[in-house]
Short mmCIF file of C-alpha atoms and ligand atoms in Angstrom, two decimals:
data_model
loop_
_atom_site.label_atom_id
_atom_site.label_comp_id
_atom_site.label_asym_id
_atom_site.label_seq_id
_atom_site.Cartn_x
_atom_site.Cartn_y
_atom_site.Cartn_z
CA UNK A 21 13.65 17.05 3.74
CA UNK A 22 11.89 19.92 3.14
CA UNK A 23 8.23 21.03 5.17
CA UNK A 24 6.61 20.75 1.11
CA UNK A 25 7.47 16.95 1.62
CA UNK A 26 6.61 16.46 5.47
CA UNK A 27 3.21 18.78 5.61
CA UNK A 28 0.87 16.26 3.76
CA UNK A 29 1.29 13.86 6.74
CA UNK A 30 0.49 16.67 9.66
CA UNK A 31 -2.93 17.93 8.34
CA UNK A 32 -4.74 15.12 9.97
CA UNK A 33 -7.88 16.51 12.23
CA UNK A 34 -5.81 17.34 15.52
CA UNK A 35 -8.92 17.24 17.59
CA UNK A 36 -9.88 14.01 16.27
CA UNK A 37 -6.50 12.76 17.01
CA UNK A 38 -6.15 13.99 20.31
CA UNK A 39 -9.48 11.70 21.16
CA UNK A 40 -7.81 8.85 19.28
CA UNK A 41 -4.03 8.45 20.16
CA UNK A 42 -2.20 9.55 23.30
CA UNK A 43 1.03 10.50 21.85
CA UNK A 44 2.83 11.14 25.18
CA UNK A 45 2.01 7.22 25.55
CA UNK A 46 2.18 5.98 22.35
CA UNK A 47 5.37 4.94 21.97
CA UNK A 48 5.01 2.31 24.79
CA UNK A 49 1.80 1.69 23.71
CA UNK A 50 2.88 0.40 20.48
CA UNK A 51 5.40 -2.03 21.71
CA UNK A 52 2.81 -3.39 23.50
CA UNK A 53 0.53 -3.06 20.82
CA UNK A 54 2.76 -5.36 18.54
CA UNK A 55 3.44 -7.90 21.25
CA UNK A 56 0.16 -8.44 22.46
CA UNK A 57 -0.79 -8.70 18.85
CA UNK A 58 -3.34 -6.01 18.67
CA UNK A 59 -2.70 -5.25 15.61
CA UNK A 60 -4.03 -7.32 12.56
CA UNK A 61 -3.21 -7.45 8.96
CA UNK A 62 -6.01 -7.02 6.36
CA UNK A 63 -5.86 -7.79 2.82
CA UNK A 64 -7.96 -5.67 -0.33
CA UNK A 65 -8.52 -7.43 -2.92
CA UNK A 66 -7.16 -6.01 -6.37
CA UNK A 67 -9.23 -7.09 -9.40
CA UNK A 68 -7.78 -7.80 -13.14
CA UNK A 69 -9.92 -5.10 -15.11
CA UNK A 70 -10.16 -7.54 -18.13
CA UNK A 71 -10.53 -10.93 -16.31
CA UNK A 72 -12.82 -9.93 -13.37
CA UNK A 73 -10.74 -12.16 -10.86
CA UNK A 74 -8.28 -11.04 -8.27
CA UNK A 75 -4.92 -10.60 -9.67
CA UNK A 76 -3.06 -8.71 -5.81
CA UNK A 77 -3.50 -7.81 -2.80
CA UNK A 78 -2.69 -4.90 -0.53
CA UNK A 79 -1.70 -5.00 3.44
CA UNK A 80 -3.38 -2.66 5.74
CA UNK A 81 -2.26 -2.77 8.93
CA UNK A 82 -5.67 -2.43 11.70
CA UNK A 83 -5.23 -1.49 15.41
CA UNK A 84 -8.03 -3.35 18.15
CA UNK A 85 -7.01 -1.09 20.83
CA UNK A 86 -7.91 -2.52 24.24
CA UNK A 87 -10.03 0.14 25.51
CA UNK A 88 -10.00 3.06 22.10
CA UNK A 89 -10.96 -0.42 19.97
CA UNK A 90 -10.94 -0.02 16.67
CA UNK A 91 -8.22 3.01 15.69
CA UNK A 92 -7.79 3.64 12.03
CA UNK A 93 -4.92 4.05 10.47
CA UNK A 94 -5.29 7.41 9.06
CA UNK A 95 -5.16 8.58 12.57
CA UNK A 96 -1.96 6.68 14.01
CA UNK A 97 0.36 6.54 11.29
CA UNK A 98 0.92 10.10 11.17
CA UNK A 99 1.69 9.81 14.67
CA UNK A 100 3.68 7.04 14.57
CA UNK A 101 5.34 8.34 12.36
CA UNK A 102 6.23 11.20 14.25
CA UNK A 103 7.23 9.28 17.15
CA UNK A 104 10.02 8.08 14.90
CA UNK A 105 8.70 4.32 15.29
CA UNK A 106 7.04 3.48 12.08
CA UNK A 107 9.43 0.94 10.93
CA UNK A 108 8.63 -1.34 13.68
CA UNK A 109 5.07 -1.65 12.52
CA UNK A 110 6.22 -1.43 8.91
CA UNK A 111 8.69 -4.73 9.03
CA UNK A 112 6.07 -6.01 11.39
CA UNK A 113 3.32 -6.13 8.70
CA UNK A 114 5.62 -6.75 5.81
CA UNK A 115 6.87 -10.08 8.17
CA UNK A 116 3.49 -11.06 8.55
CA UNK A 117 2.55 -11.06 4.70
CA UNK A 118 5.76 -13.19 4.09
CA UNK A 119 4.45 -15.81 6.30
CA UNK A 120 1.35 -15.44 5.25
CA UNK A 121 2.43 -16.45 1.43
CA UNK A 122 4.80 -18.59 2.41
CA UNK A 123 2.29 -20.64 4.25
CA UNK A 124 0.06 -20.69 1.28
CA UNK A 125 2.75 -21.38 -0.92
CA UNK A 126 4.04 -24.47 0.76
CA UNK A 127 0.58 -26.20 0.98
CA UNK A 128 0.39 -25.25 -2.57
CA UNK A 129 -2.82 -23.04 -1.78
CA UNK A 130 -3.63 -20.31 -4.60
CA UNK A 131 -2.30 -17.15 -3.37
CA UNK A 132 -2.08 -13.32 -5.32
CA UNK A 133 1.17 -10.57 -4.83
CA UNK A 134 0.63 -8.74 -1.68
CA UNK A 135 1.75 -5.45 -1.48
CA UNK A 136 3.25 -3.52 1.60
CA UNK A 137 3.19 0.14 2.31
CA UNK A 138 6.13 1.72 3.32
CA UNK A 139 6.87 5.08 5.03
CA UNK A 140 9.85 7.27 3.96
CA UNK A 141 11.17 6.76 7.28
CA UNK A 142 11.70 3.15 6.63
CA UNK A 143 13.82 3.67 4.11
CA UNK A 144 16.16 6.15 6.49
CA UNK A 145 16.17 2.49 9.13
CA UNK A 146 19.75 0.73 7.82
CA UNK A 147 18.88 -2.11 9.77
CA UNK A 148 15.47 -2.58 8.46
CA UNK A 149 16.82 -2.10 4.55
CA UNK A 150 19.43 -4.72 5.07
CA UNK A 151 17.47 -7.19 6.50
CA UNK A 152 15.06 -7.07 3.36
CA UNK A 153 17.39 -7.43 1.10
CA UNK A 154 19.03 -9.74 2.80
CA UNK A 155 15.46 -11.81 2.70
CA UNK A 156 15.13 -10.87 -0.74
CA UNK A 157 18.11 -12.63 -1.42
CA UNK A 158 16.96 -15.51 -0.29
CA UNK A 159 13.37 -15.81 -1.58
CA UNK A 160 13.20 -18.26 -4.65
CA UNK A 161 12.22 -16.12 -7.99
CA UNK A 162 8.26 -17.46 -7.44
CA UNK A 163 8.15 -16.64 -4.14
CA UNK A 164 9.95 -13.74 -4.53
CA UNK A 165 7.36 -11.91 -7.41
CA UNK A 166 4.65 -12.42 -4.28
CA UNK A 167 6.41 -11.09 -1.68
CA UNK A 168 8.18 -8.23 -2.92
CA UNK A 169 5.48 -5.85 -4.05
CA UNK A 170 6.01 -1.90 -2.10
CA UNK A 171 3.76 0.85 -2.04
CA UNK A 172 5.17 4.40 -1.17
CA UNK A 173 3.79 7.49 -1.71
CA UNK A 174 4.64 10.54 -4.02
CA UNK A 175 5.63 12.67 -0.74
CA UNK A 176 7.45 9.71 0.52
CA UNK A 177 9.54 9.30 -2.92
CA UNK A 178 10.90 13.04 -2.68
CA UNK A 179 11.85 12.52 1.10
CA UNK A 180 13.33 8.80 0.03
CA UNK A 181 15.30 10.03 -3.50
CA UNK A 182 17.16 12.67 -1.58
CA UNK A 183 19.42 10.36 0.31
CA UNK A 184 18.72 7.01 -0.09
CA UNK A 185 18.13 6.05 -3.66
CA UNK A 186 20.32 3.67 -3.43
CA UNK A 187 18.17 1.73 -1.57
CA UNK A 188 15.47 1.74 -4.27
CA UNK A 189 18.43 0.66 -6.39
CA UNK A 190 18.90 -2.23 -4.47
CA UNK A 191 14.81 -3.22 -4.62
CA UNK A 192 15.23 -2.60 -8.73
CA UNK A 193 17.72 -4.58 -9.52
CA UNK A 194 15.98 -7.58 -7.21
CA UNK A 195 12.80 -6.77 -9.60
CA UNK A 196 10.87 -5.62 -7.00
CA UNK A 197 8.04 -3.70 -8.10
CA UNK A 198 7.51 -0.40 -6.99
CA UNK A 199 3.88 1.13 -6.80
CA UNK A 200 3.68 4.95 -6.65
CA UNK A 201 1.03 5.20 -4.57
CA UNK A 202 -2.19 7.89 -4.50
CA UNK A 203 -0.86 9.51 -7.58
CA UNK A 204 -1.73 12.86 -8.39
CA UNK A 205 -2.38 13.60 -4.83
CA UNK A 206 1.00 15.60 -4.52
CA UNK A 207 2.23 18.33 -6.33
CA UNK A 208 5.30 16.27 -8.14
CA UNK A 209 3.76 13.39 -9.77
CA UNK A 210 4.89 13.99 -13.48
CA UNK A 211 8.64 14.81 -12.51
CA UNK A 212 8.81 11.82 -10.51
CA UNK A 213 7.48 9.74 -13.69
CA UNK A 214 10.00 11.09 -15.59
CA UNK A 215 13.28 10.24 -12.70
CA UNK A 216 12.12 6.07 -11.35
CA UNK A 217 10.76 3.83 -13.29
CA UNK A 218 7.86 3.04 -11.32
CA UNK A 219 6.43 -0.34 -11.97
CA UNK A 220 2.65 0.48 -11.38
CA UNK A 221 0.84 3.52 -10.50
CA UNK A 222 -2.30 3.58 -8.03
CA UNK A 223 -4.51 6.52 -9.77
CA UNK A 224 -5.43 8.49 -5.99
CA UNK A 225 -8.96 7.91 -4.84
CA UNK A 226 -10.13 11.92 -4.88
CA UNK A 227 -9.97 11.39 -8.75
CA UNK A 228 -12.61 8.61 -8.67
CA UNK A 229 -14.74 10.33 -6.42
CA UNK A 230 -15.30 13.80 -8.21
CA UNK A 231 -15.22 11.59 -11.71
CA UNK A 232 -19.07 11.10 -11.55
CA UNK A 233 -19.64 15.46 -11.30
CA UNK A 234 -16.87 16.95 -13.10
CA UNK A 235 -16.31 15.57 -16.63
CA UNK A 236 -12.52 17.38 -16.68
CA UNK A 237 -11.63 14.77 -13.63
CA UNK A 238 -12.60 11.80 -15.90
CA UNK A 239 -10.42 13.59 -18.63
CA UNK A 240 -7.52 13.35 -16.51
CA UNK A 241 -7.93 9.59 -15.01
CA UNK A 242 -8.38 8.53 -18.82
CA UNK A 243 -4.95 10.39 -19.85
CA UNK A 244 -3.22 9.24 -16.96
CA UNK A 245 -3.91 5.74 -17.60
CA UNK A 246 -2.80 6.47 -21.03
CA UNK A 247 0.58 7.91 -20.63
CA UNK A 248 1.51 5.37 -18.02
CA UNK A 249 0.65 2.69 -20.58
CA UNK A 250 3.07 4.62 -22.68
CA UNK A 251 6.22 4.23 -20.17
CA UNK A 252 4.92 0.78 -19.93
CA UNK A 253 3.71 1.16 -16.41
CA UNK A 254 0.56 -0.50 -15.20
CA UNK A 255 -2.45 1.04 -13.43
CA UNK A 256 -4.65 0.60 -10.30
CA UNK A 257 -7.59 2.79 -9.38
CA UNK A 258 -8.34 2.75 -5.78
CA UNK A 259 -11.42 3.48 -3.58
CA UNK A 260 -13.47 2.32 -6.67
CA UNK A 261 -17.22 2.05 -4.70
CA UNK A 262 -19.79 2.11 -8.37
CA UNK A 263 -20.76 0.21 -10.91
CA UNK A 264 -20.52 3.17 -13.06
CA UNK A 265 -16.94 4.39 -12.25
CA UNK A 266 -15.89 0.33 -13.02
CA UNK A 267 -17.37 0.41 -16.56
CA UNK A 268 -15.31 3.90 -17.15
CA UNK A 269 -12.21 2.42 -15.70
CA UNK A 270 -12.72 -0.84 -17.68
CA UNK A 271 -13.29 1.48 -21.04
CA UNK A 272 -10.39 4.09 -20.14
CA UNK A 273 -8.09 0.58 -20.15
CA UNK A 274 -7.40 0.67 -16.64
CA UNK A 275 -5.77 -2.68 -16.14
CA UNK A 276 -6.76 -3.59 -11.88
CA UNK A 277 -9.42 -1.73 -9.60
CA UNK A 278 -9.44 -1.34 -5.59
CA UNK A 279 -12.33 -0.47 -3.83
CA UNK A 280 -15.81 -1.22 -1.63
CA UNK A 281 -17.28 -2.71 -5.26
CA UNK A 282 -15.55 -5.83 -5.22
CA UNK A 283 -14.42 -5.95 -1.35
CA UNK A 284 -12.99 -3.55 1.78
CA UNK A 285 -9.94 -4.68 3.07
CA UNK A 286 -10.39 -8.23 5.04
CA UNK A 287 -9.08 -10.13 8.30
CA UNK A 288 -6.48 -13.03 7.24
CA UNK A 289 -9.54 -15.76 7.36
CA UNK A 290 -11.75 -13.91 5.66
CA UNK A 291 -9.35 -13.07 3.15
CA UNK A 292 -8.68 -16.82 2.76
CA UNK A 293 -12.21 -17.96 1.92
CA UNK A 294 -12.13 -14.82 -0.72
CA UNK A 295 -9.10 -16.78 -2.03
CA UNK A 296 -10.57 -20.13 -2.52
CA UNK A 297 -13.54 -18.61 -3.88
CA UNK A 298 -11.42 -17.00 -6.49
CA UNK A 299 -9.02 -20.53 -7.34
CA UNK A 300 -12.46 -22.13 -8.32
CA UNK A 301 -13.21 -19.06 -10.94
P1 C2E B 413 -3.60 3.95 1.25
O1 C2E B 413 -2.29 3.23 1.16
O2 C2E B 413 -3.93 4.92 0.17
O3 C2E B 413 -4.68 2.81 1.39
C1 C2E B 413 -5.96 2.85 0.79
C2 C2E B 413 -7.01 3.25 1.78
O4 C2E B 413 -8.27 3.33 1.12
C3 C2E B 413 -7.23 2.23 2.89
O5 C2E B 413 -7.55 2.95 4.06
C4 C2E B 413 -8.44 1.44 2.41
O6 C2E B 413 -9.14 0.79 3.43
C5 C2E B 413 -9.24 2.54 1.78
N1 C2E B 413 -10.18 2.08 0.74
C6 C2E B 413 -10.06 1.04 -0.10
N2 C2E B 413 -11.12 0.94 -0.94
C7 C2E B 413 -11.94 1.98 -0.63
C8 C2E B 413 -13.22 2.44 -1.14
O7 C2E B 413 -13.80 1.88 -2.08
N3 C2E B 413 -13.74 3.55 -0.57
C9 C2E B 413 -13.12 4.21 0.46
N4 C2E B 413 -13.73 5.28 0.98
N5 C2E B 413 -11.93 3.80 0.97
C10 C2E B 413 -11.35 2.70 0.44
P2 C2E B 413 -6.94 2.60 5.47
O8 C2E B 413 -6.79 1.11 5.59
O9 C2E B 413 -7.75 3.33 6.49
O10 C2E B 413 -5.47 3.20 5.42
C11 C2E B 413 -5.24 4.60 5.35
C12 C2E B 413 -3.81 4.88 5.04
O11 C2E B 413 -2.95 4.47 6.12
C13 C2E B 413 -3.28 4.12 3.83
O12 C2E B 413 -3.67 4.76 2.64
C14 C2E B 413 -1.78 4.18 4.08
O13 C2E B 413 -1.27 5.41 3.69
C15 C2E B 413 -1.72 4.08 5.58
N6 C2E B 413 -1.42 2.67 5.94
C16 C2E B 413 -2.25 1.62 6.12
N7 C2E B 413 -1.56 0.50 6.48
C17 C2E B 413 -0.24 0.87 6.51
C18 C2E B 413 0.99 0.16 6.83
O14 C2E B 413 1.03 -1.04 7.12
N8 C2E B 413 2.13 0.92 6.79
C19 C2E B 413 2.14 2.24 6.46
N9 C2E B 413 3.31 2.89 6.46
N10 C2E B 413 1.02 2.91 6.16
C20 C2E B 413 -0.16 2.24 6.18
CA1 CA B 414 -1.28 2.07 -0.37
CA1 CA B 415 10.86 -2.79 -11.72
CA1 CA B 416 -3.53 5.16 -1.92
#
């Protein structure tokens, strides 16, 4: 892996970090985080451009740190991350989605596809890989379309197709859907188009926020929507906060939108109620 790949992830605010995360005591820190369950799983709604109602959702993971309180994840990911440990928290959120739909799905409560994000490390933990596939395996094809859903990033894809594309092999041919995640963030994103058939494409949020000032950005978001329709891949546009950038999205044919305008991510109950709301639309 080359420093190109890796940088993207370091150029987090150090000072800001330093106030944030310990990283001499992190690692520790962590496992305690996870088994005194400080750490919560929210969900963000993902809205059906044409229908209005919620057709996904995506897991954030949130850290209630006993004294720091609320940390955000922009600041210890990249950390964890460098502590090597990401994986833990990674198979801990995805395990907490699949019991989350499974527990809907039993009591034959409406539930959406919930997507997980996964580092490029995860991909490099054999034990991790096997286990979800071996899961996979076992899901039945419903269950399986709701709980199989992974977000990685266009850094993270370099880092991941160097050695372990077999791995994102083994999602494909288990129709897992792959989401390339803040596209056109990196420096790659057409050549990667062009090598993985990605299955849906999350348009990156910096687009949507200069769209309103620079008519060149809302150039792009319409063409990118537009070629990915035309290697049948579906789009998202995330960190969607206006009115105004919906009713471009909804005319540029985007087909779901993320953001503050319809809801910020949400605590499980919370979530929920959002959920039954929707099942009576
Ligand atoms: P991301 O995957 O690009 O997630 C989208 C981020 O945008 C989330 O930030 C979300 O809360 C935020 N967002 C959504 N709608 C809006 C909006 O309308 N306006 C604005 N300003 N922001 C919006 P969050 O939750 O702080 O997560 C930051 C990043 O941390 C994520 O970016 C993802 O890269 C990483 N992350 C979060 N949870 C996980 C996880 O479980 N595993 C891994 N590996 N990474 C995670
Ligand atoms: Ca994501
Ligand atoms: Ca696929
Ligand atoms: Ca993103």
């Amino acid at each position: 892996i080359t420093d190109e790949y890796v940088q993207p992830y370091m150029i987090y605010d150090d000072s800001m970090q330093a106030a944030y995360v310990d990283k001499a005591k992190l690692t520790g820190e962590l496992q305690e985080g996870i088994a005194q369950e400080q750490f919560k799983v929210y969900y963000q709604p993902v809205i059906d451009a044409k229908t209005g109602k919620i057709a996904s959702a995506e897991a954030l993971i949130r850290w209630i740190h006993p004294e720091k309180g609320f940390i955000s994840p922009g600041l210890f990911i990249p950390a964890i991350e460098e502590d090597g440990h990401i994986s833990e928290l990674d198979f801990y959120v995805l395990k907490k989605v699949w019991q989350f739909i499974n527990e809907r799905y039993e009591k034959n409560k409406f539930v959406v596809p919930v997507s997980v994000n996964l580092s490029w490390m995860d991909f490099y933990d054999e034990v991790m890989m096997e286990t979800i596939i071996k899961e996979i395996d076992q899901f039945k094809e419903v269950g399986r379309e709701y709980m199989t859903r992974f977000e990685i990033t266009e850094t993270s894809y370099a880092a991941i197709r160097e050695n372990r594309s077999d791995i994102l092999e083994s999602f494909r041919i288990r129709n897992t859907k792959i989401l390339l995640d803040d596209f056109g963030s990196g420096f790659s994103s057409f050549g990667m188009l062009q090598d993985y058939d990605f299955d849906i494409l999350k348009i990156d949020m910096s687009f949507i926020r200069k769209m309103e000032e620079n008519p060149k950005t809302k150039s792009i978001v319409r063409n990118i929507i537009g070629m990915a329709h035309e290697m049948d891949i579906e789009t998202v546009a995330e960190g969607v906060e206006t009115e105004e950038q919906v009713r471009f999205l909804k005319q540029s044919g985007c087909d779901y939108i993320q953001g503050y305008y319809y809801s910020r991510p949400l605590p499980e109950d919370e979530f929920i109620e959002f959920l039954e709301k929707e099942s009576l639309k």
